[in-house]
PDB file of C-alpha atoms in Angstrom:
ATOM      1  CA  MET O   1       8.620  -4.574  -3.940  1.00 90.00           C
ATOM      2  CA  HIS O   2      10.170  -1.527  -2.280  1.00 96.00           C
ATOM      3  CA  ILE O   3      12.975  -0.398  -4.574  1.00 98.00           C
ATOM      4  CA  PRO O   4      15.985   0.439  -2.388  1.00 97.00           C
ATOM      5  CA  ASP O   5      18.354   3.364  -2.725  1.00 97.00           C
ATOM      6  CA  GLY O   6      21.039   2.639  -5.267  1.00 97.00           C
ATOM      7  CA  PHE O   7      18.848   0.666  -7.680  1.00 98.00           C
ATOM      8  CA  VAL O   8      18.113   3.680  -9.885  1.00 97.00           C
ATOM      9  CA  PRO O   9      20.492   6.557 -10.691  1.00 97.00           C
ATOM     10  CA  LEU O  10      19.770   9.807  -8.858  1.00 97.00           C
ATOM     11  CA  PRO O  11      18.574  11.686 -11.974  1.00 98.00           C
ATOM     12  CA  HIS O  12      16.017   8.914 -12.567  1.00 98.00           C
ATOM     13  CA  ALA O  13      15.017   9.014  -8.900  1.00 98.00           C
ATOM     14  CA  ALA O  14      14.490  12.774  -9.155  1.00 98.00           C
ATOM     15  CA  ALA O  15      12.337  12.366 -12.261  1.00 98.00           C
ATOM     16  CA  TYR O  16      10.144   9.791 -10.475  1.00 98.00           C
ATOM     17  CA  TRP O  17       9.719  12.215  -7.557  1.00 98.00           C
ATOM     18  CA  LEU O  18       8.529  14.858 -10.012  1.00 98.00           C
ATOM     19  CA  LEU O  19       6.090  12.378 -11.522  1.00 98.00           C
ATOM     20  CA  ALA O  20       4.784  11.193  -8.155  1.00 98.00           C
ATOM     21  CA  LEU O  21       4.304  14.529  -6.390  1.00 98.00           C
ATOM     22  CA  PRO O  22       1.383  15.798  -8.525  1.00 98.00           C
ATOM     23  CA  PHE O  23      -0.486  12.591  -7.687  1.00 98.00           C
ATOM     24  CA  VAL O  24       0.135  13.104  -3.982  1.00 97.00           C
ATOM     25  CA  TYR O  25      -1.097  16.692  -4.321  1.00 96.00           C
ATOM     26  CA  LEU O  26      -4.225  15.540  -6.160  1.00 97.00           C
ATOM     27  CA  GLY O  27      -4.737  12.880  -3.488  1.00 96.00           C
ATOM     28  CA  LEU O  28      -4.636  15.529  -0.782  1.00 94.00           C
ATOM     29  CA  ARG O  29      -7.094  17.639  -2.782  1.00 93.00           C
ATOM     30  CA  TRP O  30      -9.388  14.621  -3.029  1.00 93.00           C
ATOM     31  CA  SER O  31      -9.219  14.081   0.738  1.00 91.00           C
ATOM     32  CA  ARG O  32     -10.229  17.642   1.553  1.00 88.00           C
ATOM     33  CA  GLY O  33     -12.707  17.964  -1.281  1.00 88.00           C
ATOM     34  CA  GLU O  34     -14.517  14.827  -2.298  1.00 89.00           C
ATOM     35  CA  MET O  35     -13.842  12.489   0.594  1.00 90.00           C
ATOM     36  CA  ASP O  36     -16.476  12.449   3.306  1.00 86.00           C
ATOM     37  CA  ASP O  37     -14.713  13.616   6.494  1.00 85.00           C
ATOM     38  CA  ARG O  38     -16.532  11.038   8.553  1.00 86.00           C
ATOM     39  CA  TYR O  39     -14.337   8.383   6.955  1.00 88.00           C
ATOM     40  CA  LEU O  40     -11.018   9.926   7.989  1.00 91.00           C
ATOM     41  CA  PRO O  41     -10.635   7.460  10.888  1.00 93.00           C
ATOM     42  CA  THR O  42     -11.297   4.629   8.445  1.00 92.00           C
ATOM     43  CA  LEU O  43      -8.589   5.917   6.123  1.00 95.00           C
ATOM     44  CA  ALA O  44      -6.154   6.302   9.026  1.00 96.00           C
ATOM     45  CA  SER O  45      -6.877   2.863  10.462  1.00 96.00           C
ATOM     46  CA  LEU O  46      -6.517   1.310   6.995  1.00 97.00           C
ATOM     47  CA  ALA O  47      -3.093   2.962   6.801  1.00 98.00           C
ATOM     48  CA  ALA O  48      -2.136   1.368  10.138  1.00 98.00           C
ATOM     49  CA  LEU O  49      -3.346  -2.026   8.914  1.00 98.00           C
ATOM     50  CA  VAL O  50      -1.491  -1.764   5.604  1.00 98.00           C
ATOM     51  CA  PHE O  51       1.680  -0.852   7.520  1.00 98.00           C
ATOM     52  CA  ALA O  52       1.292  -3.900   9.772  1.00 98.00           C
ATOM     53  CA  LEU O  53       0.372  -6.288   6.951  1.00 98.00           C
ATOM     54  CA  GLN O  54       3.373  -5.175   4.914  1.00 98.00           C
ATOM     55  CA  ALA O  55       5.519  -6.759   7.638  1.00 97.00           C
ATOM     56  CA  VAL O  56       3.934 -10.164   7.094  1.00 97.00           C
ATOM     57  CA  ASN O  57       5.970 -11.823   4.389  1.00 97.00           C
ATOM     58  CA  ILE O  58       4.250 -14.964   3.194  1.00 97.00           C
ATOM     59  CA  PRO O  59       6.549 -17.723   1.894  1.00 96.00           C
ATOM     60  CA  ILE O  60       6.123 -18.379  -1.826  1.00 94.00           C
ATOM     61  CA  PRO O  61       7.322 -21.491  -3.704  1.00 90.00           C
ATOM     62  CA  GLY O  62      10.641 -20.781  -5.432  1.00 88.00           C
ATOM     63  CA  GLY O  63      12.491 -19.493  -2.378  1.00 93.00           C
ATOM     64  CA  THR O  64      10.894 -16.086  -2.241  1.00 96.00           C
ATOM     65  CA  SER O  65       8.241 -14.352  -0.192  1.00 97.00           C
ATOM     66  CA  GLY O  66       5.813 -11.483  -0.510  1.00 96.00           C
ATOM     67  CA  HIS O  67       3.535  -9.281   1.494  1.00 97.00           C
ATOM     68  CA  LEU O  68       0.396  -7.314   0.802  1.00 97.00           C
ATOM     69  CA  ALA O  69       1.007  -3.972  -0.906  1.00 98.00           C
ATOM     70  CA  GLY O  70      -2.522  -2.872  -0.096  1.00 98.00           C
ATOM     71  CA  ALA O  71      -3.381  -0.337  -2.794  1.00 98.00           C
ATOM     72  CA  THR O  72      -6.389  -2.261  -4.107  1.00 98.00           C
ATOM     73  CA  LEU O  73      -7.661  -2.915  -0.592  1.00 97.00           C
ATOM     74  CA  VAL O  74      -7.576   0.784   0.297  1.00 97.00           C
ATOM     75  CA  ALA O  75      -8.978   1.963  -3.042  1.00 97.00           C
ATOM     76  CA  VAL O  76     -11.889  -0.480  -2.949  1.00 95.00           C
ATOM     77  CA  VAL O  77     -12.797   0.064   0.696  1.00 94.00           C
ATOM     78  CA  MET O  78     -12.598   3.856   0.380  1.00 94.00           C
ATOM     79  CA  GLY O  79     -14.074   3.888  -3.107  1.00 93.00           C
ATOM     80  CA  SER O  80     -11.264   5.938  -4.642  1.00 95.00           C
ATOM     81  CA  PRO O  81      -7.769   5.343  -6.040  1.00 97.00           C
ATOM     82  CA  TRP O  82      -6.676   8.604  -4.376  1.00 97.00           C
ATOM     83  CA  ALA O  83      -7.109   6.985  -0.975  1.00 96.00           C
ATOM     84  CA  ALA O  84      -4.556   4.371  -2.037  1.00 98.00           C
ATOM     85  CA  VAL O  85      -2.152   7.078  -3.203  1.00 98.00           C
ATOM     86  CA  LEU O  86      -2.348   8.809   0.187  1.00 97.00           C
ATOM     87  CA  VAL O  87      -2.135   5.686   2.335  1.00 98.00           C
ATOM     88  CA  LEU O  88       0.771   4.191   0.402  1.00 98.00           C
ATOM     89  CA  THR O  89       2.603   7.533   0.417  1.00 98.00           C
ATOM     90  CA  LEU O  90       2.342   7.714   4.196  1.00 98.00           C
ATOM     91  CA  VAL O  91       3.223   4.065   4.825  1.00 98.00           C
ATOM     92  CA  LEU O  92       6.187   4.114   2.429  1.00 98.00           C
ATOM     93  CA  THR O  93       7.487   7.354   3.955  1.00 98.00           C
ATOM     94  CA  VAL O  94       7.455   6.002   7.513  1.00 98.00           C
ATOM     95  CA  GLN O  95       9.021   2.729   6.355  1.00 98.00           C
ATOM     96  CA  ALA O  96      11.801   4.499   4.468  1.00 98.00           C
ATOM     97  CA  LEU O  97      12.654   7.162   7.043  1.00 97.00           C
ATOM     98  CA  VAL O  98      12.263   5.205  10.287  1.00 97.00           C
ATOM     99  CA  PHE O  99      12.925   1.602   9.317  1.00 97.00           C
ATOM    100  CA  ALA O 100      15.204   1.815   6.237  1.00 96.00           C
ATOM    101  CA  ASP O 101      12.601  -0.317   4.450  1.00 96.00           C
ATOM    102  CA  GLY O 102      12.610   0.938   0.858  1.00 96.00           C
ATOM    103  CA  GLY O 103      14.726   3.810  -0.340  1.00 96.00           C
ATOM    104  CA  VAL O 104      14.556   7.506   0.420  1.00 97.00           C
ATOM    105  CA  THR O 105      15.815   8.706  -2.954  1.00 98.00           C
ATOM    106  CA  THR O 106      13.529   6.092  -4.506  1.00 98.00           C
ATOM    107  CA  LEU O 107      10.518   7.021  -2.378  1.00 98.00           C
ATOM    108  CA  GLY O 108       8.936   8.882  -5.299  1.00 98.00           C
ATOM    109  CA  LEU O 109       9.378   5.821  -7.480  1.00 98.00           C
ATOM    110  CA  ASN O 110       7.867   3.512  -4.871  1.00 98.00           C
ATOM    111  CA  VAL O 111       4.911   5.865  -4.373  1.00 98.00           C
ATOM    112  CA  LEU O 112       4.428   5.882  -8.126  1.00 98.00           C
ATOM    113  CA  ASN O 113       4.524   2.077  -8.434  1.00 98.00           C
ATOM    114  CA  LEU O 114       2.688   0.901  -5.332  1.00 98.00           C
ATOM    115  CA  GLY O 115       0.413   3.876  -4.645  1.00 98.00           C
ATOM    116  CA  VAL O 116      -0.410   5.407  -8.017  1.00 98.00           C
ATOM    117  CA  ILE O 117      -0.136   2.473 -10.430  1.00 98.00           C
ATOM    118  CA  GLY O 118      -1.316  -0.046  -7.825  1.00 98.00           C
ATOM    119  CA  GLY O 119      -4.199   2.143  -6.687  1.00 98.00           C
ATOM    120  CA  PHE O 120      -5.486   3.079 -10.131  1.00 98.00           C
ATOM    121  CA  VAL O 121      -5.054  -0.393 -11.614  1.00 98.00           C
ATOM    122  CA  GLY O 122      -6.706  -2.009  -8.583  1.00 98.00           C
ATOM    123  CA  HIS O 123      -9.574   0.450  -8.406  1.00 96.00           C
ATOM    124  CA  TYR O 124     -10.477   0.529 -12.089  1.00 97.00           C
ATOM    125  CA  SER O 125      -9.978  -3.192 -12.614  1.00 97.00           C
ATOM    126  CA  PHE O 126     -12.362  -3.863  -9.738  1.00 95.00           C
ATOM    127  CA  ARG O 127     -14.897  -1.441 -11.209  1.00 94.00           C
ATOM    128  CA  SER O 128     -14.695  -3.139 -14.616  1.00 95.00           C
ATOM    129  CA  LEU O 129     -14.545  -6.720 -13.371  1.00 95.00           C
ATOM    130  CA  ARG O 130     -17.538  -6.416 -11.063  1.00 92.00           C
ATOM    131  CA  GLU O 131     -19.681  -5.750 -14.157  1.00 93.00           C
ATOM    132  CA  LEU O 132     -18.969  -9.313 -15.246  1.00 95.00           C
ATOM    133  CA  PRO O 133     -21.306 -12.124 -14.195  1.00 96.00           C
ATOM    134  CA  ILE O 134     -18.872 -13.461 -11.600  1.00 94.00           C
ATOM    135  CA  PRO O 135     -18.927 -13.193  -7.788  1.00 92.00           C
ATOM    136  CA  ASP O 136     -17.736  -9.797  -6.526  1.00 91.00           C
ATOM    137  CA  GLU O 137     -15.086 -11.510  -4.431  1.00 93.00           C
ATOM    138  CA  ALA O 138     -13.618 -13.018  -7.600  1.00 95.00           C
ATOM    139  CA  SER O 139     -13.493  -9.530  -9.132  1.00 95.00           C
ATOM    140  CA  LEU O 140     -11.813  -8.225  -6.001  1.00 96.00           C
ATOM    141  CA  PHE O 141      -9.284 -11.060  -6.002  1.00 97.00           C
ATOM    142  CA  ALA O 142      -8.399 -10.463  -9.666  1.00 98.00           C
ATOM    143  CA  ALA O 143      -8.228  -6.687  -9.212  1.00 98.00           C
ATOM    144  CA  ALA O 144      -5.887  -7.067  -6.241  1.00 98.00           C
ATOM    145  CA  TRP O 145      -3.712  -9.476  -8.236  1.00 98.00           C
ATOM    146  CA  LEU O 146      -3.483  -6.928 -11.073  1.00 98.00           C
ATOM    147  CA  GLY O 147      -2.826  -4.174  -8.522  1.00 98.00           C
ATOM    148  CA  LEU O 148       0.369  -5.971  -7.552  1.00 98.00           C
ATOM    149  CA  PHE O 149       1.366  -7.569 -10.860  1.00 98.00           C
ATOM    150  CA  VAL O 150       1.215  -4.391 -12.974  1.00 98.00           C
ATOM    151  CA  PRO O 151       3.428  -2.381 -10.567  1.00 98.00           C
ATOM    152  CA  ALA O 152       5.907  -5.302 -10.553  1.00 98.00           C
ATOM    153  CA  VAL O 153       6.145  -5.215 -14.340  1.00 98.00           C
ATOM    154  CA  ALA O 154       6.435  -1.423 -14.221  1.00 98.00           C
ATOM    155  CA  ALA O 155       9.305  -1.824 -11.743  1.00 98.00           C
ATOM    156  CA  ALA O 156      11.016  -4.221 -14.167  1.00 98.00           C
ATOM    157  CA  PHE O 157      10.857  -1.558 -16.899  1.00 98.00           C
ATOM    158  CA  GLU O 158      12.120   1.153 -14.536  1.00 98.00           C
ATOM    159  CA  LEU O 159      14.990  -1.030 -13.338  1.00 98.00           C
ATOM    160  CA  ALA O 160      15.855  -1.866 -16.945  1.00 98.00           C
ATOM    161  CA  ALA O 161      15.872   1.848 -17.783  1.00 98.00           C
ATOM    162  CA  ALA O 162      18.152   2.296 -14.772  1.00 98.00           C
ATOM    163  CA  GLY O 163      20.523  -0.344 -16.142  1.00 97.00           C
ATOM    164  CA  THR O 164      20.075  -2.421 -12.982  1.00 97.00           C
ATOM    165  CA  PHE O 165      18.051  -5.271 -14.512  1.00 98.00           C
ATOM    166  CA  PRO O 166      18.198  -6.710 -18.037  1.00 97.00           C
ATOM    167  CA  LEU O 167      14.907  -5.872 -19.767  1.00 97.00           C
ATOM    168  CA  VAL O 168      13.540  -9.251 -20.859  1.00 97.00           C
ATOM    169  CA  GLU O 169      14.896 -11.348 -18.002  1.00 97.00           C
ATOM    170  CA  GLY O 170      13.894  -8.632 -15.561  1.00 97.00           C
ATOM    171  CA  ILE O 171      10.295  -8.667 -16.770  1.00 98.00           C
ATOM    172  CA  ALA O 172      10.292 -12.470 -16.653  1.00 97.00           C
ATOM    173  CA  VAL O 173      11.561 -12.809 -13.092  1.00 97.00           C
ATOM    174  CA  MET O 174       9.713  -9.801 -11.646  1.00 97.00           C
ATOM    175  CA  GLY O 175       6.503 -10.803 -13.427  1.00 97.00           C
ATOM    176  CA  GLY O 176       6.935 -14.463 -12.546  1.00 97.00           C
ATOM    177  CA  TYR O 177       7.565 -14.005  -8.848  1.00 97.00           C
ATOM    178  CA  HIS O 178       4.872 -11.362  -8.427  1.00 98.00           C
ATOM    179  CA  ALA O 179       2.314 -13.357 -10.374  1.00 97.00           C
ATOM    180  CA  LEU O 180       2.600 -15.913  -7.550  1.00 97.00           C
ATOM    181  CA  ILE O 181       2.932 -13.359  -4.749  1.00 97.00           C
ATOM    182  CA  GLY O 182      -0.142 -11.569  -6.082  1.00 97.00           C
ATOM    183  CA  LEU O 183      -2.319 -14.655  -5.654  1.00 97.00           C
ATOM    184  CA  VAL O 184      -1.710 -15.210  -1.963  1.00 95.00           C
ATOM    185  CA  ALA O 185      -0.272 -12.033  -0.496  1.00 96.00           C
ATOM    186  CA  GLU O 186      -2.442  -9.594  -2.456  1.00 98.00           C
ATOM    187  CA  GLY O 187      -5.525 -11.393  -3.773  1.00 98.00           C
ATOM    188  CA  LEU O 188      -6.305 -13.646  -0.829  1.00 97.00           C
ATOM    189  CA  ILE O 189      -5.419 -11.145   1.913  1.00 98.00           C
ATOM    190  CA  THR O 190      -7.437  -8.370   0.237  1.00 97.00           C
ATOM    191  CA  VAL O 191     -10.519 -10.592   0.015  1.00 96.00           C
ATOM    192  CA  LEU O 192     -10.103 -11.688   3.647  1.00 96.00           C
ATOM    193  CA  VAL O 193      -9.780  -8.134   4.973  1.00 96.00           C
ATOM    194  CA  VAL O 194     -12.838  -6.950   3.022  1.00 94.00           C
ATOM    195  CA  ARG O 195     -14.757  -9.971   4.326  1.00 92.00           C
ATOM    196  CA  PHE O 196     -13.631  -9.086   7.871  1.00 94.00           C
ATOM    197  CA  LEU O 197     -14.836  -5.499   7.374  1.00 92.00           C
ATOM    198  CA  ARG O 198     -18.181  -6.609   6.104  1.00 89.00           C
ATOM    199  CA  GLY O 199     -18.518  -8.860   9.129  1.00 89.00           C
ATOM    200  CA  VAL O 200     -17.688  -6.251  11.742  1.00 90.00           C
ATOM    201  CA  ALA O 201     -19.157  -3.120  10.170  1.00 84.00           C
ATOM    202  CA  GLY O 202     -21.447  -4.256   7.377  1.00 78.00           C
ATOM    203  CA  ASP O 203     -22.005  -0.742   6.070  1.00 66.00           C
ATOM    204  CA  ARG O 204     -21.687   0.762   2.649  1.00 62.00           C
ATOM    205  CA  LEU O 205     -17.905   0.916   2.656  1.00 61.00           C
ATOM    206  CA  ALA O 206     -17.470  -2.731   3.370  1.00 59.00           C
ATOM    207  CA  GLU O 207     -20.361  -3.480   1.056  1.00 57.00           C
ATOM    208  CA  VAL O 208     -18.421  -2.166  -1.885  1.00 55.00           C
ATOM    209  CA  ALA O 209     -17.370  -5.756  -2.509  1.00 45.00           C
ATOM    210  CA  ALA O 210     -20.484  -7.415  -1.132  1.00 37.00           C
TER     211      ALA O 210
ATOM    212  CA  MET M   1     -15.535  12.244  13.153  1.00 53.00           C
ATOM    213  CA  THR M   2     -16.850   9.015  14.531  1.00 61.00           C
ATOM    214  CA  TRP M   3     -14.965   6.229  16.204  1.00 73.00           C
ATOM    215  CA  ASP M   4     -17.103   3.635  14.540  1.00 85.00           C
ATOM    216  CA  ARG M   5     -16.882  -0.127  14.698  1.00 89.00           C
ATOM    217  CA  ARG M   6     -14.982  -0.262  11.440  1.00 90.00           C
ATOM    218  CA  THR M   7     -12.182   2.004  12.647  1.00 93.00           C
ATOM    219  CA  LEU M   8     -11.850   0.154  15.947  1.00 94.00           C
ATOM    220  CA  ALA M   9     -11.931  -3.227  14.224  1.00 95.00           C
ATOM    221  CA  LEU M  10      -9.263  -2.181  11.722  1.00 96.00           C
ATOM    222  CA  LEU M  11      -7.057  -0.836  14.516  1.00 97.00           C
ATOM    223  CA  ALA M  12      -7.488  -4.011  16.539  1.00 97.00           C
ATOM    224  CA  LEU M  13      -6.638  -6.102  13.494  1.00 98.00           C
ATOM    225  CA  ALA M  14      -3.588  -3.905  12.772  1.00 98.00           C
ATOM    226  CA  ALA M  15      -2.394  -4.348  16.367  1.00 97.00           C
ATOM    227  CA  ALA M  16      -2.908  -8.111  16.224  1.00 98.00           C
ATOM    228  CA  VAL M  17      -1.041  -8.352  12.927  1.00 98.00           C
ATOM    229  CA  ALA M  18       1.807  -6.180  14.254  1.00 98.00           C
ATOM    230  CA  VAL M  19       2.193  -8.428  17.308  1.00 98.00           C
ATOM    231  CA  ALA M  20       2.049 -11.641  15.279  1.00 98.00           C
ATOM    232  CA  ALA M  21       4.142 -10.527  12.289  1.00 97.00           C
ATOM    233  CA  PRO M  22       7.625 -11.148  13.737  1.00 96.00           C
ATOM    234  CA  PHE M  23       6.628 -14.714  14.641  1.00 96.00           C
ATOM    235  CA  VAL M  24       4.949 -15.668  11.383  1.00 96.00           C
ATOM    236  CA  ALA M  25       6.695 -13.644   8.664  1.00 96.00           C
ATOM    237  CA  SER M  26       8.891 -15.531   6.222  1.00 96.00           C
ATOM    238  CA  SER M  27      12.538 -14.516   6.097  1.00 94.00           C
ATOM    239  CA  ASN M  28      12.819 -15.511   2.434  1.00 96.00           C
ATOM    240  CA  PRO M  29      13.878 -12.638   0.168  1.00 96.00           C
ATOM    241  CA  ASP M  30      10.899 -10.813  -1.312  1.00 96.00           C
ATOM    242  CA  GLY M  31      10.121 -10.867  -5.029  1.00 96.00           C
ATOM    243  CA  LEU M  32      12.285  -7.876  -5.886  1.00 96.00           C
ATOM    244  CA  GLU M  33      15.235  -9.058  -3.754  1.00 96.00           C
ATOM    245  CA  LYS M  34      15.050 -12.505  -5.309  1.00 96.00           C
ATOM    246  CA  ALA M  35      14.863 -11.041  -8.810  1.00 96.00           C
ATOM    247  CA  ALA M  36      17.851  -8.817  -7.982  1.00 97.00           C
ATOM    248  CA  GLU M  37      19.812 -11.866  -6.765  1.00 95.00           C
ATOM    249  CA  ARG M  38      19.159 -13.632 -10.042  1.00 95.00           C
ATOM    250  CA  VAL M  39      19.465 -10.962 -12.709  1.00 96.00           C
ATOM    251  CA  GLY M  40      20.228  -7.661 -10.984  1.00 93.00           C
ATOM    252  CA  THR M  41      23.411  -5.641 -10.843  1.00 93.00           C
ATOM    253  CA  GLY M  42      22.170  -2.960  -8.444  1.00 90.00           C
ATOM    254  CA  ASP M  43      24.094  -1.963  -5.350  1.00 91.00           C
ATOM    255  CA  ALA M  44      21.578  -1.117  -2.626  1.00 93.00           C
ATOM    256  CA  TRP M  45      22.415   1.292   0.164  1.00 92.00           C
ATOM    257  CA  SER M  46      20.253   2.814   2.837  1.00 90.00           C
ATOM    258  CA  ILE M  47      20.203   5.754   5.200  1.00 91.00           C
ATOM    259  CA  ASP M  48      21.038   5.480   8.903  1.00 92.00           C
ATOM    260  CA  ALA M  49      17.448   4.977   9.982  1.00 94.00           C
ATOM    261  CA  PRO M  50      16.502   4.993  13.689  1.00 93.00           C
ATOM    262  CA  VAL M  51      15.356   1.356  13.609  1.00 95.00           C
ATOM    263  CA  PRO M  52      16.792  -0.372  10.531  1.00 95.00           C
ATOM    264  CA  ASP M  53      14.830  -3.479   9.491  1.00 92.00           C
ATOM    265  CA  TYR M  54      12.389  -3.036  12.382  1.00 96.00           C
ATOM    266  CA  GLY M  55      15.056  -3.930  14.951  1.00 95.00           C
ATOM    267  CA  SER M  56      16.385  -7.351  15.899  1.00 93.00           C
ATOM    268  CA  GLY M  57      14.721  -9.947  18.054  1.00 93.00           C
ATOM    269  CA  ALA M  58      11.022 -10.670  18.275  1.00 94.00           C
ATOM    270  CA  ALA M  59      10.272  -8.318  21.185  1.00 96.00           C
ATOM    271  CA  ASN M  60      11.925  -5.346  19.498  1.00 96.00           C
ATOM    272  CA  ARG M  61      10.203  -6.103  16.225  1.00 97.00           C
ATOM    273  CA  VAL M  62       6.787  -6.326  17.840  1.00 97.00           C
ATOM    274  CA  ALA M  63       7.415  -2.992  19.554  1.00 97.00           C
ATOM    275  CA  ALA M  64       8.667  -1.400  16.333  1.00 97.00           C
ATOM    276  CA  LEU M  65       5.635  -2.584  14.368  1.00 98.00           C
ATOM    277  CA  VAL M  66       3.101  -1.559  17.022  1.00 97.00           C
ATOM    278  CA  ILE M  67       4.671   1.885  17.365  1.00 97.00           C
ATOM    279  CA  GLY M  68       4.945   2.185  13.599  1.00 97.00           C
ATOM    280  CA  ALA M  69       1.296   1.278  13.044  1.00 98.00           C
ATOM    281  CA  LEU M  70       0.146   3.742  15.705  1.00 97.00           C
ATOM    282  CA  ALA M  71       2.416   6.434  14.267  1.00 97.00           C
ATOM    283  CA  VAL M  72       0.984   5.867  10.788  1.00 98.00           C
ATOM    284  CA  PHE M  73      -2.550   6.099  12.206  1.00 97.00           C
ATOM    285  CA  ALA M  74      -1.753   9.274  14.141  1.00 96.00           C
ATOM    286  CA  LEU M  75       0.036  10.901  11.206  1.00 96.00           C
ATOM    287  CA  ALA M  76      -2.870  10.145   8.887  1.00 95.00           C
ATOM    288  CA  LEU M  77      -5.384  11.645  11.302  1.00 93.00           C
ATOM    289  CA  ALA M  78      -3.204  14.651  12.068  1.00 90.00           C
ATOM    290  CA  GLY M  79      -2.496  15.309   8.415  1.00 83.00           C
ATOM    291  CA  ALA M  80      -6.107  14.952   7.420  1.00 75.00           C
ATOM    292  CA  ASN M  81      -7.284  17.160  10.275  1.00 74.00           C
ATOM    293  CA  SER M  82      -4.799  19.879   9.433  1.00 76.00           C
ATOM    294  CA  LEU M  83      -6.197  19.847   5.922  1.00 69.00           C
ATOM    295  CA  THR M  84      -9.821  20.067   6.965  1.00 61.00           C
ATOM    296  CA  LEU M  85      -9.767  22.264  10.079  1.00 55.00           C
ATOM    297  CA  ASP M  86      -9.765  25.384   7.946  1.00 54.00           C
ATOM    298  CA  GLY M  87     -13.459  24.969   7.329  1.00 47.00           C
ATOM    299  CA  VAL M  88     -13.307  22.991   4.118  1.00 49.00           C
ATOM    300  CA  SER M  89     -15.246  20.210   5.759  1.00 50.00           C
ATOM    301  CA  ASN M  90     -17.450  18.080   3.570  1.00 50.00           C
ATOM    302  CA  THR M  91     -19.857  17.011   6.244  1.00 51.00           C
ATOM    303  CA  ALA M  92     -20.146  20.576   7.517  1.00 45.00           C
ATOM    304  CA  CYS M  93     -20.991  21.756   4.023  1.00 44.00           C
ATOM    305  CA  THR M  94     -23.649  19.149   3.457  1.00 44.00           C
ATOM    306  CA  THR M  95     -25.398  19.632   6.797  1.00 42.00           C
ATOM    307  CA  ARG M  96     -25.693  23.415   6.497  1.00 35.00           C
TER     308      ARG M  96
END
């Protein structure tokens, strides 16, 4: 769901940069303040994994495909939505500048959608859902689904504001495709990676979703 | 900083995924591209990136993804270290 250059007018792109940057700044403040330094290698290796997994497009019925975005995974494993903001900012920047994957002018917008909205929606939905009497993995699955679906709907609104997509049809197709993508590429993969982490490390980070 | 099992396992998984990705990834358009095909009017352009679309051919793509994943890991560590080397270290504060 990386919005390419040219899909939003430059003044919009600039406004999204201005909206995104304070979140990146607050994320950096979180990493030097609240985050336990011992988990820096975890954060960095999660960033590497998210980068790699974003290259694995899974075929989806309807002639489309989707890959993990990863915000919920990072937020839940690290226990903070700010971790997702930082990891997605880094991954999206490398993708845009080195691989022309996602726009440069639209980098602020993509950070806002996938990092900020994805991270906060994923993190707080997981926190709320795990209070319900359902298995934690079901909460994680649903949170990850929301952490992809909500940014997709946000993108539909932004692209409608840009005049690139019609509003109602845009919401329908973006929501429709990403509702499916969210099940497999986001929900299932997030649960599998957290299960993998619990298996190999089994400590409090991976136990977040135990 | 500890090179714990979790970090090593995540790096190993990232490397395995990067090597496998070019062979298993679907070439179908992603959700946004498909939506743009159906209802969009946008005209995408992109910068002259060093390795557009992760290169062509499986070998180049594997190399691009492995290098990219390592670069992301290194940048994250370097960035985080540069932020914490000035003494604002959490663990240092709690152990003193």
